[in-house]
Amino acid sequence: MEAKLVVIDGDTEARQYDLELPTIIGRSRRTDLTLGNPLVSRQHCEVFEANGILMVRDLGSLNGTFVGETRIAEQAMPVKPGDLLSVGPVTFRAIYRTDKLPGAKEVPWEPQRPTLDAPLFGTGDDVKDTPGRPQRFPKGDDDDDETLPRRK
């Protein structure tokens, strides 16, 4: 899926971002899309595809992630083409096409179930981490926090 986020409001380095899914958005330089604003958490949210639909999940951010006026949580929420996605003080418009193959089986999205490539957090010991999942880094990995020694 080809998807991009177009900046509608807020200060960013670019006015649009072509996404390589899955994408982690945050303040840390280790994220896929870095927003240098103190109101954005180091790992703020994850944008990914499930069944041809763009999805977003908050990663425990302090200031929240919003689709339109709805604040989302760690539970993934669909982002329709043209929807507004707010990460801290930055608002994006999601631009993508849902190119579904003819005859492909449609699997309905159920908010209580894990997505195909990204299980919900805390669903049990049998949940396996998938490659490319977000990692929680010690606080010392960013320039703005010196509570732990840096990695070598």
PDB file of C-alpha atoms in Angstrom:
ATOM      1  CA  MET A   1       0.000   0.000   0.000  1.00  0.00           C
ATOM      2  CA  GLU A   2       1.246   3.463  -0.865  1.00  0.00           C
ATOM      3  CA  ALA A   3       0.281   5.983   1.788  1.00  0.00           C
ATOM      4  CA  LYS A   4       1.361   9.481   2.743  1.00  0.00           C
ATOM      5  CA  LEU A   5       0.652  11.979   5.483  1.00  0.00           C
ATOM      6  CA  VAL A   6       0.204  15.589   4.392  1.00  0.00           C
ATOM      7  CA  VAL A   7       0.839  18.207   7.086  1.00  0.00           C
ATOM      8  CA  ILE A   8      -2.293  20.328   7.648  1.00  0.00           C
ATOM      9  CA  ASP A   9      -1.175  22.116  10.829  1.00  0.00           C
ATOM     10  CA  GLY A  10       2.004  22.279  12.921  1.00  0.00           C
ATOM     11  CA  ASP A  11       5.718  22.840  12.440  1.00  0.00           C
ATOM     12  CA  THR A  12       7.529  19.990  10.677  1.00  0.00           C
ATOM     13  CA  GLU A  13      10.630  19.581   8.520  1.00  0.00           C
ATOM     14  CA  ALA A  14       8.526  18.558   5.495  1.00  0.00           C
ATOM     15  CA  ARG A  15       5.000  19.284   4.294  1.00  0.00           C
ATOM     16  CA  GLN A  16       4.308  15.664   3.378  1.00  0.00           C
ATOM     17  CA  TYR A  17       5.692  12.266   4.344  1.00  0.00           C
ATOM     18  CA  ASP A  18       5.582   9.151   2.166  1.00  0.00           C
ATOM     19  CA  LEU A  19       5.096   6.250   4.567  1.00  0.00           C
ATOM     20  CA  GLU A  20       6.918   2.939   4.522  1.00  0.00           C
ATOM     21  CA  LEU A  21       4.570   0.771   6.559  1.00  0.00           C
ATOM     22  CA  PRO A  22       4.669  -0.013   9.391  1.00  0.00           C
ATOM     23  CA  THR A  23       5.815   3.432  10.565  1.00  0.00           C
ATOM     24  CA  ILE A  24       6.549   4.561  14.105  1.00  0.00           C
ATOM     25  CA  ILE A  25       5.968   8.301  14.638  1.00  0.00           C
ATOM     26  CA  GLY A  26       7.655  10.035  17.561  1.00  0.00           C
ATOM     27  CA  ARG A  27      10.209  12.493  18.863  1.00  0.00           C
ATOM     28  CA  SER A  28      13.105  10.005  19.016  1.00  0.00           C
ATOM     29  CA  ARG A  29      15.636   9.924  16.213  1.00  0.00           C
ATOM     30  CA  ARG A  30      15.113   6.145  16.194  1.00  0.00           C
ATOM     31  CA  THR A  31      11.540   6.470  14.894  1.00  0.00           C
ATOM     32  CA  ASP A  32      10.617   6.195  11.222  1.00  0.00           C
ATOM     33  CA  LEU A  33       8.982   9.645  11.163  1.00  0.00           C
ATOM     34  CA  THR A  34      10.570  12.048  13.643  1.00  0.00           C
ATOM     35  CA  LEU A  35       8.666  15.104  14.899  1.00  0.00           C
ATOM     36  CA  GLY A  36      10.933  17.387  16.919  1.00  0.00           C
ATOM     37  CA  ASN A  37       8.349  18.748  19.330  1.00  0.00           C
ATOM     38  CA  PRO A  38       8.337  18.292  23.144  1.00  0.00           C
ATOM     39  CA  LEU A  39       4.585  17.500  23.069  1.00  0.00           C
ATOM     40  CA  VAL A  40       5.312  14.403  20.952  1.00  0.00           C
ATOM     41  CA  SER A  41       6.391  11.287  22.887  1.00  0.00           C
ATOM     42  CA  ARG A  42       9.599   9.475  21.936  1.00  0.00           C
ATOM     43  CA  GLN A  43       7.521   6.658  20.429  1.00  0.00           C
ATOM     44  CA  HIS A  44       4.110   8.245  20.030  1.00  0.00           C
ATOM     45  CA  CYS A  45       2.107   6.043  17.650  1.00  0.00           C
ATOM     46  CA  GLU A  46       2.345   3.328  15.020  1.00  0.00           C
ATOM     47  CA  VAL A  47       0.752   3.504  11.558  1.00  0.00           C
ATOM     48  CA  PHE A  48       0.349   0.211   9.698  1.00  0.00           C
ATOM     49  CA  GLU A  49      -1.821  -1.590   7.133  1.00  0.00           C
ATOM     50  CA  ALA A  50      -4.366  -4.301   7.863  1.00  0.00           C
ATOM     51  CA  ASN A  51      -6.607  -5.743   5.146  1.00  0.00           C
ATOM     52  CA  GLY A  52      -5.924  -2.808   2.810  1.00  0.00           C
ATOM     53  CA  ILE A  53      -6.853  -0.208   5.437  1.00  0.00           C
ATOM     54  CA  LEU A  54      -4.497   2.230   7.115  1.00  0.00           C
ATOM     55  CA  MET A  55      -4.538   1.710  10.885  1.00  0.00           C
ATOM     56  CA  VAL A  56      -3.082   3.688  13.800  1.00  0.00           C
ATOM     57  CA  ARG A  57      -2.343   2.697  17.392  1.00  0.00           C
ATOM     58  CA  ASP A  58      -1.141   4.969  20.200  1.00  0.00           C
ATOM     59  CA  LEU A  59       2.015   3.683  21.934  1.00  0.00           C
ATOM     60  CA  GLY A  60       1.239   5.077  25.375  1.00  0.00           C
ATOM     61  CA  SER A  61       1.845   8.731  24.539  1.00  0.00           C
ATOM     62  CA  LEU A  62       1.153  11.376  27.169  1.00  0.00           C
ATOM     63  CA  ASN A  63      -0.668  13.838  24.896  1.00  0.00           C
ATOM     64  CA  GLY A  64      -2.544  11.283  22.831  1.00  0.00           C
ATOM     65  CA  THR A  65      -3.122  10.429  19.200  1.00  0.00           C
ATOM     66  CA  PHE A  66      -6.342  11.525  17.512  1.00  0.00           C
ATOM     67  CA  VAL A  67      -8.226  10.416  14.405  1.00  0.00           C
ATOM     68  CA  GLY A  68     -10.504  13.358  13.750  1.00  0.00           C
ATOM     69  CA  GLU A  69     -11.806  14.309  17.195  1.00  0.00           C
ATOM     70  CA  THR A  70     -11.463  10.786  18.624  1.00  0.00           C
ATOM     71  CA  ARG A  71      -8.573  10.048  20.974  1.00  0.00           C
ATOM     72  CA  ILE A  72      -7.310   6.536  20.396  1.00  0.00           C
ATOM     73  CA  ALA A  73      -5.476   4.149  22.687  1.00  0.00           C
ATOM     74  CA  GLU A  74      -3.195   1.145  22.196  1.00  0.00           C
ATOM     75  CA  GLN A  75      -6.110  -0.535  20.454  1.00  0.00           C
ATOM     76  CA  ALA A  76      -5.741  -0.001  16.705  1.00  0.00           C
ATOM     77  CA  MET A  77      -8.215   2.242  14.894  1.00  0.00           C
ATOM     78  CA  PRO A  78      -8.806   2.550  11.133  1.00  0.00           C
ATOM     79  CA  VAL A  79      -7.823   5.740   9.324  1.00  0.00           C
ATOM     80  CA  LYS A  80      -9.913   6.288   6.195  1.00  0.00           C
ATOM     81  CA  PRO A  81      -8.517   8.138   3.172  1.00  0.00           C
ATOM     82  CA  GLY A  82      -8.815  11.868   3.908  1.00  0.00           C
ATOM     83  CA  ASP A  83      -9.083  11.441   7.698  1.00  0.00           C
ATOM     84  CA  LEU A  84      -7.162  13.818   9.953  1.00  0.00           C
ATOM     85  CA  LEU A  85      -4.517  12.274  12.209  1.00  0.00           C
ATOM     86  CA  SER A  86      -3.152  14.422  15.066  1.00  0.00           C
ATOM     87  CA  VAL A  87       0.104  13.587  16.830  1.00  0.00           C
ATOM     88  CA  GLY A  88       0.757  16.165  19.541  1.00  0.00           C
ATOM     89  CA  PRO A  89       0.514  19.613  17.909  1.00  0.00           C
ATOM     90  CA  VAL A  90       0.904  18.250  14.343  1.00  0.00           C
ATOM     91  CA  THR A  91      -2.153  17.389  12.225  1.00  0.00           C
ATOM     92  CA  PHE A  92      -1.856  15.277   9.085  1.00  0.00           C
ATOM     93  CA  ARG A  93      -4.330  14.281   6.375  1.00  0.00           C
ATOM     94  CA  ALA A  94      -4.029  10.598   5.434  1.00  0.00           C
ATOM     95  CA  ILE A  95      -3.813  10.034   1.690  1.00  0.00           C
ATOM     96  CA  TYR A  96      -3.957   6.509   0.258  1.00  0.00           C
ATOM     97  CA  ARG A  97      -5.920   4.188  -1.996  1.00  0.00           C
ATOM     98  CA  THR A  98      -7.368   0.911  -0.942  1.00  0.00           C
ATOM     99  CA  ASP A  99      -6.213  -1.291  -3.839  1.00  0.00           C
ATOM    100  CA  LYS A 100      -7.922  -4.572  -3.141  1.00  0.00           C
ATOM    101  CA  LEU A 101      -7.395  -7.494  -5.474  1.00  0.00           C
ATOM    102  CA  PRO A 102     -10.475  -8.656  -7.403  1.00  0.00           C
ATOM    103  CA  GLY A 103     -11.986 -11.657  -5.656  1.00  0.00           C
ATOM    104  CA  ALA A 104      -9.944 -11.107  -2.491  1.00  0.00           C
ATOM    105  CA  LYS A 105     -11.676 -12.247   0.671  1.00  0.00           C
ATOM    106  CA  GLU A 106     -12.688  -9.289   2.863  1.00  0.00           C
ATOM    107  CA  VAL A 107     -11.874  -9.846   6.526  1.00  0.00           C
ATOM    108  CA  PRO A 108     -13.889  -7.454   8.708  1.00  0.00           C
ATOM    109  CA  TRP A 109     -11.963  -5.396  11.225  1.00  0.00           C
ATOM    110  CA  GLU A 110     -12.866  -6.228  14.799  1.00  0.00           C
ATOM    111  CA  PRO A 111     -11.502  -3.817  17.420  1.00  0.00           C
ATOM    112  CA  GLN A 112     -11.309  -6.504  20.129  1.00  0.00           C
ATOM    113  CA  ARG A 113      -9.113  -8.817  18.033  1.00  0.00           C
ATOM    114  CA  PRO A 114      -5.418  -8.403  17.254  1.00  0.00           C
ATOM    115  CA  THR A 115      -4.646  -7.159  13.763  1.00  0.00           C
ATOM    116  CA  LEU A 116      -2.987  -9.482  11.266  1.00  0.00           C
ATOM    117  CA  ASP A 117       0.540  -8.189  11.707  1.00  0.00           C
ATOM    118  CA  ALA A 118       0.421  -6.438  15.064  1.00  0.00           C
ATOM    119  CA  PRO A 119      -1.008  -8.177  18.133  1.00  0.00           C
ATOM    120  CA  LEU A 120      -2.511  -6.055  20.884  1.00  0.00           C
ATOM    121  CA  PHE A 121      -0.361  -5.542  23.960  1.00  0.00           C
ATOM    122  CA  GLY A 122      -1.079  -7.647  27.027  1.00  0.00           C
ATOM    123  CA  THR A 123      -3.197 -10.340  25.344  1.00  0.00           C
ATOM    124  CA  GLY A 124      -1.332 -13.246  26.936  1.00  0.00           C
ATOM    125  CA  ASP A 125       1.896 -15.203  27.060  1.00  0.00           C
ATOM    126  CA  ASP A 126       1.186 -16.893  23.737  1.00  0.00           C
ATOM    127  CA  VAL A 127       1.538 -13.606  21.797  1.00  0.00           C
ATOM    128  CA  LYS A 128       4.784 -13.504  19.855  1.00  0.00           C
ATOM    129  CA  ASP A 129       6.538 -10.281  18.911  1.00  0.00           C
ATOM    130  CA  THR A 130       6.813  -9.774  15.160  1.00  0.00           C
ATOM    131  CA  PRO A 131       9.813  -8.309  13.303  1.00  0.00           C
ATOM    132  CA  GLY A 132       9.596  -4.560  12.968  1.00  0.00           C
ATOM    133  CA  ARG A 133       7.541  -4.066  16.130  1.00  0.00           C
ATOM    134  CA  PRO A 134       8.322  -0.933  18.157  1.00  0.00           C
ATOM    135  CA  GLN A 135      10.956  -1.290  20.833  1.00  0.00           C
ATOM    136  CA  ARG A 136      11.008   0.603  24.094  1.00  0.00           C
ATOM    137  CA  PHE A 137      14.426   2.222  24.487  1.00  0.00           C
ATOM    138  CA  PRO A 138      15.932   3.341  27.795  1.00  0.00           C
ATOM    139  CA  LYS A 139      15.482   7.020  28.485  1.00  0.00           C
ATOM    140  CA  GLY A 140      19.206   7.671  27.962  1.00  0.00           C
ATOM    141  CA  ASP A 141      18.922   7.059  24.182  1.00  0.00           C
ATOM    142  CA  ASP A 142      17.646  10.564  23.419  1.00  0.00           C
ATOM    143  CA  ASP A 143      19.514  13.862  23.729  1.00  0.00           C
ATOM    144  CA  ASP A 144      16.764  15.356  25.891  1.00  0.00           C
ATOM    145  CA  ASP A 145      17.086  12.877  28.772  1.00  0.00           C
ATOM    146  CA  GLU A 146      20.282  12.016  30.642  1.00  0.00           C
ATOM    147  CA  THR A 147      18.938   9.783  33.425  1.00  0.00           C
ATOM    148  CA  LEU A 148      20.663   6.613  32.127  1.00  0.00           C
ATOM    149  CA  PRO A 149      24.095   6.149  30.552  1.00  0.00           C
ATOM    150  CA  ARG A 150      24.103   6.086  26.775  1.00  0.00           C
ATOM    151  CA  ARG A 151      24.675   2.859  24.848  1.00  0.00           C
ATOM    152  CA  LYS A 152      28.067   2.381  23.269  1.00  0.00           C
TER     153      LYS A 152
END
